[in-house]
PDB file of N, CA and C in Angstrom:
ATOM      1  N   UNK A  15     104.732  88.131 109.835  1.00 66.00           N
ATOM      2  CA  UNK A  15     106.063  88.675 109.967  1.00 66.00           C
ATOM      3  C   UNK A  15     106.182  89.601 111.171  1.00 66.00           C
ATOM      4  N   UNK A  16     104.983  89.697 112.242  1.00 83.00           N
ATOM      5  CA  UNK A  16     105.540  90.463 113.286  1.00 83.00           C
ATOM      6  C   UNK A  16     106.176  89.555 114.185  1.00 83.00           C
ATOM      7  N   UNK A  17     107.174  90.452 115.097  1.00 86.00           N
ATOM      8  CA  UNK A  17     107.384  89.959 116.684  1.00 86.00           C
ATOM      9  C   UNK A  17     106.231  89.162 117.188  1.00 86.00           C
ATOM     10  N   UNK A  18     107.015  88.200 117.477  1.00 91.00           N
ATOM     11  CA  UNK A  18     105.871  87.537 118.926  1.00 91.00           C
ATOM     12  C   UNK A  18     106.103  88.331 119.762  1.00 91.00           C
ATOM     13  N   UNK A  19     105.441  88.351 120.987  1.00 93.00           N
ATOM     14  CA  UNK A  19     105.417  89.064 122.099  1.00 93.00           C
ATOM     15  C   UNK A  19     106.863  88.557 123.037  1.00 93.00           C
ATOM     16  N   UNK A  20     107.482  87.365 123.083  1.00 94.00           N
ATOM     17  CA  UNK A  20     108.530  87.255 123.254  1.00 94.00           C
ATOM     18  C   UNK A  20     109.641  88.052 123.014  1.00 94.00           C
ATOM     19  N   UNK A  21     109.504  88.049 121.448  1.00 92.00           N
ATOM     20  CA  UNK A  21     110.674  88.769 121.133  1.00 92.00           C
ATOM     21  C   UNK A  21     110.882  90.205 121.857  1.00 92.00           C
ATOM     22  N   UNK A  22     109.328  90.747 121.611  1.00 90.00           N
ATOM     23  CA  UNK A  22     109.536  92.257 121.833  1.00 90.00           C
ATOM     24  C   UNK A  22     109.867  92.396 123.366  1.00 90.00           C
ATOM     25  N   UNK A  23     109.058  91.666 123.871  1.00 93.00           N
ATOM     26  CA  UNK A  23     110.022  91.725 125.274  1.00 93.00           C
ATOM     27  C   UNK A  23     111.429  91.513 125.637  1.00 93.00           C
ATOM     28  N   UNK A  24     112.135  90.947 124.518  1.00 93.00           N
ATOM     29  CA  UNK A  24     113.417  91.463 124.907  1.00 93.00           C
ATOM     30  C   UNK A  24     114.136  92.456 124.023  1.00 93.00           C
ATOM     31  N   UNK A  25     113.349  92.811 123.239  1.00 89.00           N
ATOM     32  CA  UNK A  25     114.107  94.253 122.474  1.00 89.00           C
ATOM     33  C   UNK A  25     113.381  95.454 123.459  1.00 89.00           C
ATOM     34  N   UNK A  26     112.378  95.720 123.417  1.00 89.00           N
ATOM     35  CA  UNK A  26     111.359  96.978 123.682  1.00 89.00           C
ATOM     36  C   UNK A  26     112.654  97.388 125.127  1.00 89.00           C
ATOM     37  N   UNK A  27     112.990  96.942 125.683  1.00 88.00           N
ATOM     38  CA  UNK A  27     113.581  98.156 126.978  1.00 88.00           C
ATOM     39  C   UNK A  27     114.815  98.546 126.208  1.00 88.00           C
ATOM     40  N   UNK A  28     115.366  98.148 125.206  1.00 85.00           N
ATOM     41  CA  UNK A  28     116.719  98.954 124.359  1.00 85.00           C
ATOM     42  C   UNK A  28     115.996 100.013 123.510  1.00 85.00           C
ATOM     43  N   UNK A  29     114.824 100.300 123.437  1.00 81.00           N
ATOM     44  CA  UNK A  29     114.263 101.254 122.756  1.00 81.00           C
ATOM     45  C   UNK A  29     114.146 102.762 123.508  1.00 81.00           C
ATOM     46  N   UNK A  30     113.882 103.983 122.691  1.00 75.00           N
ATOM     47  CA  UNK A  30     114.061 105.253 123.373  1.00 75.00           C
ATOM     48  C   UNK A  30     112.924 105.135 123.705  1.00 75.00           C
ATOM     49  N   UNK A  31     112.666 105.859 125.193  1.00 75.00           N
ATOM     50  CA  UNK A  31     111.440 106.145 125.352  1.00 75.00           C
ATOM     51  C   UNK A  31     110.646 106.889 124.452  1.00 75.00           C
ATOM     52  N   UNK A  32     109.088 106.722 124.246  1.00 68.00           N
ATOM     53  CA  UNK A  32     107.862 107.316 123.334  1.00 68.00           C
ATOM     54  C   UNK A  32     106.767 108.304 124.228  1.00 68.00           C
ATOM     55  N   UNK A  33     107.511 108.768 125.196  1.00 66.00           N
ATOM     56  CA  UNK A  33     107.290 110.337 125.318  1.00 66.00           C
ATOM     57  C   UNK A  33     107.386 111.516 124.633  1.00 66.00           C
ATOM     58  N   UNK A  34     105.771 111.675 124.203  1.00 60.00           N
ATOM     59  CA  UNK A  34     106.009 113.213 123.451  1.00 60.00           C
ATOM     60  C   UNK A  34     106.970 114.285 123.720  1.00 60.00           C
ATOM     61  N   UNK A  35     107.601 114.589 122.496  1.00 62.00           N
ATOM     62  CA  UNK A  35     108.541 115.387 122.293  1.00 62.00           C
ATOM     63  C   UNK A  35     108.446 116.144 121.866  1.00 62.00           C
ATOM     64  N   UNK A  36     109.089 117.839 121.554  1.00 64.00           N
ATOM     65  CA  UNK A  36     108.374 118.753 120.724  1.00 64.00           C
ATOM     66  C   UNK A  36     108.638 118.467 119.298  1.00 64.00           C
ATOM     67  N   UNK A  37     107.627 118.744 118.460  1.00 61.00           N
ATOM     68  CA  UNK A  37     107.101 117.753 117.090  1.00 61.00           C
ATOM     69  C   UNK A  37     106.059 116.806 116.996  1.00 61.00           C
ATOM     70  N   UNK A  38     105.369 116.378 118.231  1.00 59.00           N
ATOM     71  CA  UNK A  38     104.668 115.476 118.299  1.00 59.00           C
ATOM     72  C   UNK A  38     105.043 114.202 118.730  1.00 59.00           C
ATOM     73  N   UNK A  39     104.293 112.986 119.115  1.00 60.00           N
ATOM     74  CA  UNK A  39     104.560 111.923 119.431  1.00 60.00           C
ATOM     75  C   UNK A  39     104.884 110.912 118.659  1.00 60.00           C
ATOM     76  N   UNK A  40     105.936 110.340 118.978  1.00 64.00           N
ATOM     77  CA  UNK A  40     106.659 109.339 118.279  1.00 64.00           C
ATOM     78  C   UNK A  40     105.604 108.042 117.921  1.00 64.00           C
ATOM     79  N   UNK A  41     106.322 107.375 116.750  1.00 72.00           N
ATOM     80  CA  UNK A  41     105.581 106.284 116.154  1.00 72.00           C
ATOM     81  C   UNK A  41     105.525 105.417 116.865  1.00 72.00           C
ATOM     82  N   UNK A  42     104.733 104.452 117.158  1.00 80.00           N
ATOM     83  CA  UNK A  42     105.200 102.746 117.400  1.00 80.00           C
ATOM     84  C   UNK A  42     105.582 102.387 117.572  1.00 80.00           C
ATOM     85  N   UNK A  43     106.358 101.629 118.464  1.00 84.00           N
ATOM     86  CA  UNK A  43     107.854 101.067 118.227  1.00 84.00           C
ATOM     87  C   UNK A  43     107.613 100.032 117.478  1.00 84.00           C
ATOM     88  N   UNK A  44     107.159  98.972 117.763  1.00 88.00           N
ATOM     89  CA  UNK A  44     106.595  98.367 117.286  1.00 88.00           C
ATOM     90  C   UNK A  44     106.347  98.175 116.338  1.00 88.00           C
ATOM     91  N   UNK A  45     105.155  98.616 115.742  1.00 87.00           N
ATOM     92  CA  UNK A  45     105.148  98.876 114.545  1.00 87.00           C
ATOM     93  C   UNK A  45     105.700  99.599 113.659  1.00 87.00           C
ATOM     94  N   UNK A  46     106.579  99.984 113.613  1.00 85.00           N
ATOM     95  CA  UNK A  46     107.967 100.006 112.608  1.00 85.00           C
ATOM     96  C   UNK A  46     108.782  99.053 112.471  1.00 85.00           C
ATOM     97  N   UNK A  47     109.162  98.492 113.421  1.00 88.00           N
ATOM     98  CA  UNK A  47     110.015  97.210 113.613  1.00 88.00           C
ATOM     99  C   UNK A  47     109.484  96.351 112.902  1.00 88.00           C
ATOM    100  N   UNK A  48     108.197  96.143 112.898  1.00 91.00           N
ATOM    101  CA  UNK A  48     106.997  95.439 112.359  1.00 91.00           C
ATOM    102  C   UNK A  48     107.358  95.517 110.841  1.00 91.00           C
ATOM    103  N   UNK A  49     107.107  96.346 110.347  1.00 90.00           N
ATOM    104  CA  UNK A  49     107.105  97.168 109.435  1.00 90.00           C
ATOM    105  C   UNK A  49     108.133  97.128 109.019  1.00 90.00           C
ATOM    106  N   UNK A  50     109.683  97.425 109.170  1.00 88.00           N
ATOM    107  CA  UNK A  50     111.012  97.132 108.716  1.00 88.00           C
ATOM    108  C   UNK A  50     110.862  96.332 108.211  1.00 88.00           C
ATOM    109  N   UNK A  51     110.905  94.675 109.114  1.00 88.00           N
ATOM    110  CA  UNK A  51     110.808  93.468 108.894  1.00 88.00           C
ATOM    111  C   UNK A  51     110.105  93.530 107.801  1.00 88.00           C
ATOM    112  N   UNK A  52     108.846  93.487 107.504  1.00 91.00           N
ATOM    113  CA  UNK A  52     108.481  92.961 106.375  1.00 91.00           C
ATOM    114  C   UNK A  52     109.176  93.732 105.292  1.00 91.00           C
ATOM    115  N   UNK A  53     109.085  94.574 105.390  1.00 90.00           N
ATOM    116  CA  UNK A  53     110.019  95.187 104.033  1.00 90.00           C
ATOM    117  C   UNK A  53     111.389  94.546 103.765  1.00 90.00           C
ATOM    118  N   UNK A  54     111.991  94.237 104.158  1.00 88.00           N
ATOM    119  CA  UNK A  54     113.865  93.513 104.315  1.00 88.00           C
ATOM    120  C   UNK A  54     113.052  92.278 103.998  1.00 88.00           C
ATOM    121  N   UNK A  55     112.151  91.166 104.477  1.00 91.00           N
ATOM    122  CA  UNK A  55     112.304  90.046 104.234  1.00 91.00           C
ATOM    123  C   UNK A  55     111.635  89.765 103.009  1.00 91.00           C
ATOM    124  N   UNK A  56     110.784  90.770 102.825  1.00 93.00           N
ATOM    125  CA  UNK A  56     109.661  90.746 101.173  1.00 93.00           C
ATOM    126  C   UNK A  56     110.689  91.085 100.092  1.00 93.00           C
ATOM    127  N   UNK A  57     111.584  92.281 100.340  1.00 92.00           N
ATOM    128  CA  UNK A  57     112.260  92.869  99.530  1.00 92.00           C
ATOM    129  C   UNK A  57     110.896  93.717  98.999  1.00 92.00           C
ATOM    130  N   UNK A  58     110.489  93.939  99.657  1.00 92.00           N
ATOM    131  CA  UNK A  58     109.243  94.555  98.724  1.00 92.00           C
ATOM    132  C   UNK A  58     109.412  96.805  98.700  1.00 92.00           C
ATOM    133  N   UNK A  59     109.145  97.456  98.354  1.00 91.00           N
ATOM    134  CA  UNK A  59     109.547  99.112  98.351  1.00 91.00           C
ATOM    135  C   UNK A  59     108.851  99.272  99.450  1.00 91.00           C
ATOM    136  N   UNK A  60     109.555 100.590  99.960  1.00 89.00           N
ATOM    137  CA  UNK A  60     108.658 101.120 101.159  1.00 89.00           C
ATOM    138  C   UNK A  60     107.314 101.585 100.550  1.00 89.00           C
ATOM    139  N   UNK A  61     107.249 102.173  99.764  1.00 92.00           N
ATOM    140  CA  UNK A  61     105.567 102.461  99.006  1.00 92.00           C
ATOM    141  C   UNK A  61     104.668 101.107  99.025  1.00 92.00           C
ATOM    142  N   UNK A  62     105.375  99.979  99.142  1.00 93.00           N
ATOM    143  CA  UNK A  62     104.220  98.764  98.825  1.00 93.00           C
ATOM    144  C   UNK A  62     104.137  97.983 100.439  1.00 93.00           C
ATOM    145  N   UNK A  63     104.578  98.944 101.203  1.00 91.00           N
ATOM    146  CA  UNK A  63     104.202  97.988 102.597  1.00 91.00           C
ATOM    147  C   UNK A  63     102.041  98.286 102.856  1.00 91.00           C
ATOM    148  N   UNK A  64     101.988  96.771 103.409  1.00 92.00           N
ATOM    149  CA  UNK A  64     100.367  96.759 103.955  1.00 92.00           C
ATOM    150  C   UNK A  64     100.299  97.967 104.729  1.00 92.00           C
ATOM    151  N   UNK A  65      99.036  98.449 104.581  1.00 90.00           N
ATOM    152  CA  UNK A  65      98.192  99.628 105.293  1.00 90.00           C
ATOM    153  C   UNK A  65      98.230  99.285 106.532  1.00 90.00           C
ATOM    154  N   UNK A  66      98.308  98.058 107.109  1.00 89.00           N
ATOM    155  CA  UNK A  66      97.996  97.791 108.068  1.00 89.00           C
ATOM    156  C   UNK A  66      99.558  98.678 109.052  1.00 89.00           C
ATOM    157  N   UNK A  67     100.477  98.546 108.313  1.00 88.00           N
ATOM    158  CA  UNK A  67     101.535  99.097 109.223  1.00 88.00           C
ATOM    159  C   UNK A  67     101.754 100.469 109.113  1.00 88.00           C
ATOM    160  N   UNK A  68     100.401 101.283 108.881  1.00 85.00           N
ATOM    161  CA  UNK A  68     100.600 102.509 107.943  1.00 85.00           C
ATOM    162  C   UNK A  68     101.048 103.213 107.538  1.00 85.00           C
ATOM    163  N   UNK A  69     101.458 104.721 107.433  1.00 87.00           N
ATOM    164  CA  UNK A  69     101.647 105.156 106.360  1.00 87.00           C
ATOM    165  C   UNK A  69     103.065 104.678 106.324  1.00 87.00           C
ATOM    166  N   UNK A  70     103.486 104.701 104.898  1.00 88.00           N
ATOM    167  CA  UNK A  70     104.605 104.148 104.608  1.00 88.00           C
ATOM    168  C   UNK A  70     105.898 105.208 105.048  1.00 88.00           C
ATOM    169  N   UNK A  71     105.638 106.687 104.580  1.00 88.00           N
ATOM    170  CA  UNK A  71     106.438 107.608 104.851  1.00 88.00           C
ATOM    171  C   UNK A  71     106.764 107.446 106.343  1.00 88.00           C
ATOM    172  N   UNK A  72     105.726 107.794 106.969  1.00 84.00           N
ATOM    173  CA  UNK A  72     105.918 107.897 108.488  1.00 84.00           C
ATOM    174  C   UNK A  72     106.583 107.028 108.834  1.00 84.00           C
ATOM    175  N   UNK A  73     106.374 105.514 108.534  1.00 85.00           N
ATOM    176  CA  UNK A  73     107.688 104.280 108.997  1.00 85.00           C
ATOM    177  C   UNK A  73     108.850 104.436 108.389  1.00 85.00           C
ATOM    178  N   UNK A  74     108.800 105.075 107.330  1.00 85.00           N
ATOM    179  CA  UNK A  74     110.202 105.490 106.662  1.00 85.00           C
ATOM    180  C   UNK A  74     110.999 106.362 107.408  1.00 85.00           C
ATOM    181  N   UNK A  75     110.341 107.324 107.772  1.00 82.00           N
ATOM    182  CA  UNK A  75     111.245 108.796 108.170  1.00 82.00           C
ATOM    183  C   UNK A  75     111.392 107.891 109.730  1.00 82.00           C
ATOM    184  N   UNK A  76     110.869 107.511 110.771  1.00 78.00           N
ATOM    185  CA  UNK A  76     110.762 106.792 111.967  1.00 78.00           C
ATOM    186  C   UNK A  76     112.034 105.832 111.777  1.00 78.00           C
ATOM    187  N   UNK A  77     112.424 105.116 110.999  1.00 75.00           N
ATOM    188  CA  UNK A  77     113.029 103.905 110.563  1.00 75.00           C
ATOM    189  C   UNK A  77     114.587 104.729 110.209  1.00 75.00           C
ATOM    190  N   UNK A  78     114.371 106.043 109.276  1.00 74.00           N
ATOM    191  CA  UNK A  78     115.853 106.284 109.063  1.00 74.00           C
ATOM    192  C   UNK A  78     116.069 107.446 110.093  1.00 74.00           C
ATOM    193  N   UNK A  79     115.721 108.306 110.720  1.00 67.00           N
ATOM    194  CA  UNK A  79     115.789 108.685 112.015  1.00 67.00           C
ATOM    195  C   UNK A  79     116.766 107.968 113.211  1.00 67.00           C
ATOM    196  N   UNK A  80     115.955 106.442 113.338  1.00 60.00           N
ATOM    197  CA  UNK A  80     116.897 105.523 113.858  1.00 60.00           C
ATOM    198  C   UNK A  80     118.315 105.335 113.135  1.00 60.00           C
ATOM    199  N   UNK A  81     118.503 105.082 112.569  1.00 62.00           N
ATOM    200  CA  UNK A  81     119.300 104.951 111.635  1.00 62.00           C
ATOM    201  C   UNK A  81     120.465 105.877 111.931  1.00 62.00           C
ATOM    202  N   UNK A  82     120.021 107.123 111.574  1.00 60.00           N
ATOM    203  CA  UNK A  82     120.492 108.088 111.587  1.00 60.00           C
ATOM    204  C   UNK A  82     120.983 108.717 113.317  1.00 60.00           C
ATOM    205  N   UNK A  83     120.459 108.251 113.999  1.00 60.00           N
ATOM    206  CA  UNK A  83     120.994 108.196 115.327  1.00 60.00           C
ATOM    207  C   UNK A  83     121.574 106.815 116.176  1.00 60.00           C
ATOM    208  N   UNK A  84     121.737 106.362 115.660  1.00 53.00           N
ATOM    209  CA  UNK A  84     122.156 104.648 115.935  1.00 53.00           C
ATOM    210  C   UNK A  84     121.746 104.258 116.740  1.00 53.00           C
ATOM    211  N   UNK A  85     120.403 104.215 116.906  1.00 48.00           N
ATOM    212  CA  UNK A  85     119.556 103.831 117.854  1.00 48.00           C
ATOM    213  C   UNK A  85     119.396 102.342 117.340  1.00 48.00           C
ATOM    214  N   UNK A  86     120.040 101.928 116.578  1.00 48.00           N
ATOM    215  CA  UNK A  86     119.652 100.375 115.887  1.00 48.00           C
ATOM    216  C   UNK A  86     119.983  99.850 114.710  1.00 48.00           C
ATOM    217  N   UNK A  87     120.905  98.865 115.074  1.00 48.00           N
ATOM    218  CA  UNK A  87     121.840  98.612 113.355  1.00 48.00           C
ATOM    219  C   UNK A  87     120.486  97.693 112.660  1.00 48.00           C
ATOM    220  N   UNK A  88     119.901  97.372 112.632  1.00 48.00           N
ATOM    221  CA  UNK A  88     118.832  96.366 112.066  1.00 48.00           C
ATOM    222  C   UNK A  88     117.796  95.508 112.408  1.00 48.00           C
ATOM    223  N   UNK A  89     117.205  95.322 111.940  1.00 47.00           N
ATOM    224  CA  UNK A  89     116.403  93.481 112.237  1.00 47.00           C
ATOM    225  C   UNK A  89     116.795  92.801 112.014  1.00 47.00           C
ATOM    226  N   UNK A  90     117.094  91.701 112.784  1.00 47.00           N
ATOM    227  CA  UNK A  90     117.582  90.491 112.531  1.00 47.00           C
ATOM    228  C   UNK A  90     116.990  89.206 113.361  1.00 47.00           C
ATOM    229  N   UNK A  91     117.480  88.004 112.358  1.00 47.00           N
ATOM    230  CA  UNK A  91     116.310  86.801 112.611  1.00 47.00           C
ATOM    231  C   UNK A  91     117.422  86.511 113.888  1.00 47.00           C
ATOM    232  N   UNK A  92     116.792  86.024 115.064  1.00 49.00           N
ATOM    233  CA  UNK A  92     117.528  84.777 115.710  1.00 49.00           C
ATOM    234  C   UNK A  92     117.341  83.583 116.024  1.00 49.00           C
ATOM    235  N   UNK A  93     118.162  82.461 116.155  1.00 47.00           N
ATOM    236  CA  UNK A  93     118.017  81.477 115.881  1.00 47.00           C
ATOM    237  C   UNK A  93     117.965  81.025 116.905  1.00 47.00           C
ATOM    238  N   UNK A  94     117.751  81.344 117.909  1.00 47.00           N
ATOM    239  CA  UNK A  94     118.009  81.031 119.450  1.00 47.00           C
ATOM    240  C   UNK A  94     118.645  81.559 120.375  1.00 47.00           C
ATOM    241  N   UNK A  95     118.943  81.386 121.695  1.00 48.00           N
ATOM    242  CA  UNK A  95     119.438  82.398 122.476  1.00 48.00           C
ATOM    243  C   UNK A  95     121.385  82.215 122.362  1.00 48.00           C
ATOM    244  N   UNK A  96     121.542  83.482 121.880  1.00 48.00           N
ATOM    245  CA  UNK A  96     122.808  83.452 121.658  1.00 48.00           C
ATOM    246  C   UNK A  96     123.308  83.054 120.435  1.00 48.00           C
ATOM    247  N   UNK A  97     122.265  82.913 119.057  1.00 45.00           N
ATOM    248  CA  UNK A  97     122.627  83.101 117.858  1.00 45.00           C
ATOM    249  C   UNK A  97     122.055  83.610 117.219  1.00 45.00           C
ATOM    250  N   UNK A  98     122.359  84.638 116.239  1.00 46.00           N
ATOM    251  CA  UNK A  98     122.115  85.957 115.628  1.00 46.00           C
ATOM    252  C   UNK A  98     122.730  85.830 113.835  1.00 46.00           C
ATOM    253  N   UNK A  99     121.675  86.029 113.464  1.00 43.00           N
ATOM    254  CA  UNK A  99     122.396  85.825 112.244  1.00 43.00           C
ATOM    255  C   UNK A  99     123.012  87.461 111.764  1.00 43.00           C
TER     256      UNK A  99
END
């Protein structure tokens, strides 16, 4: 369920830069996105995402942050160039 490297190459330059900020350095991009995704397509809780995308909080608070600054209405599948579900 991650990005191919395709994809992220055409999302990653709409992303904020991940220059430390005061608070510390920002998550992943990536891997949150990563991480979203599987959660929305599993339906599965943020507590039950794989370790591999770790901690769950941290992609949580990272994830509604965005959110919360509209840095990004969602993940979404596309079906090709110029269709979006």
């Amino acid at each position: 369920m991650s990005l191919t490297d395709a994809q992220w190459a055409r999302i990653e330059p709409l992303l904020p830069d991940r220059t430390p900020m005061r608070g510390g350095r920002w998550r992943d991009h990536r891997e949150v996105i990563d991480a979203t995704a599987f959660k929305f397509q599993t339906g599965k809780r943020w507590v039950h995402l794989p370790v591999k995308y770790g901690n769950w909080r941290g992609v949580y608070d990272t994830a509604d942050v965005g959110r919360r600054q509209r840095l990004g209405v969602g993940v979404h599948r596309s079906d090709g160039p110029g269709r979006h579900r």
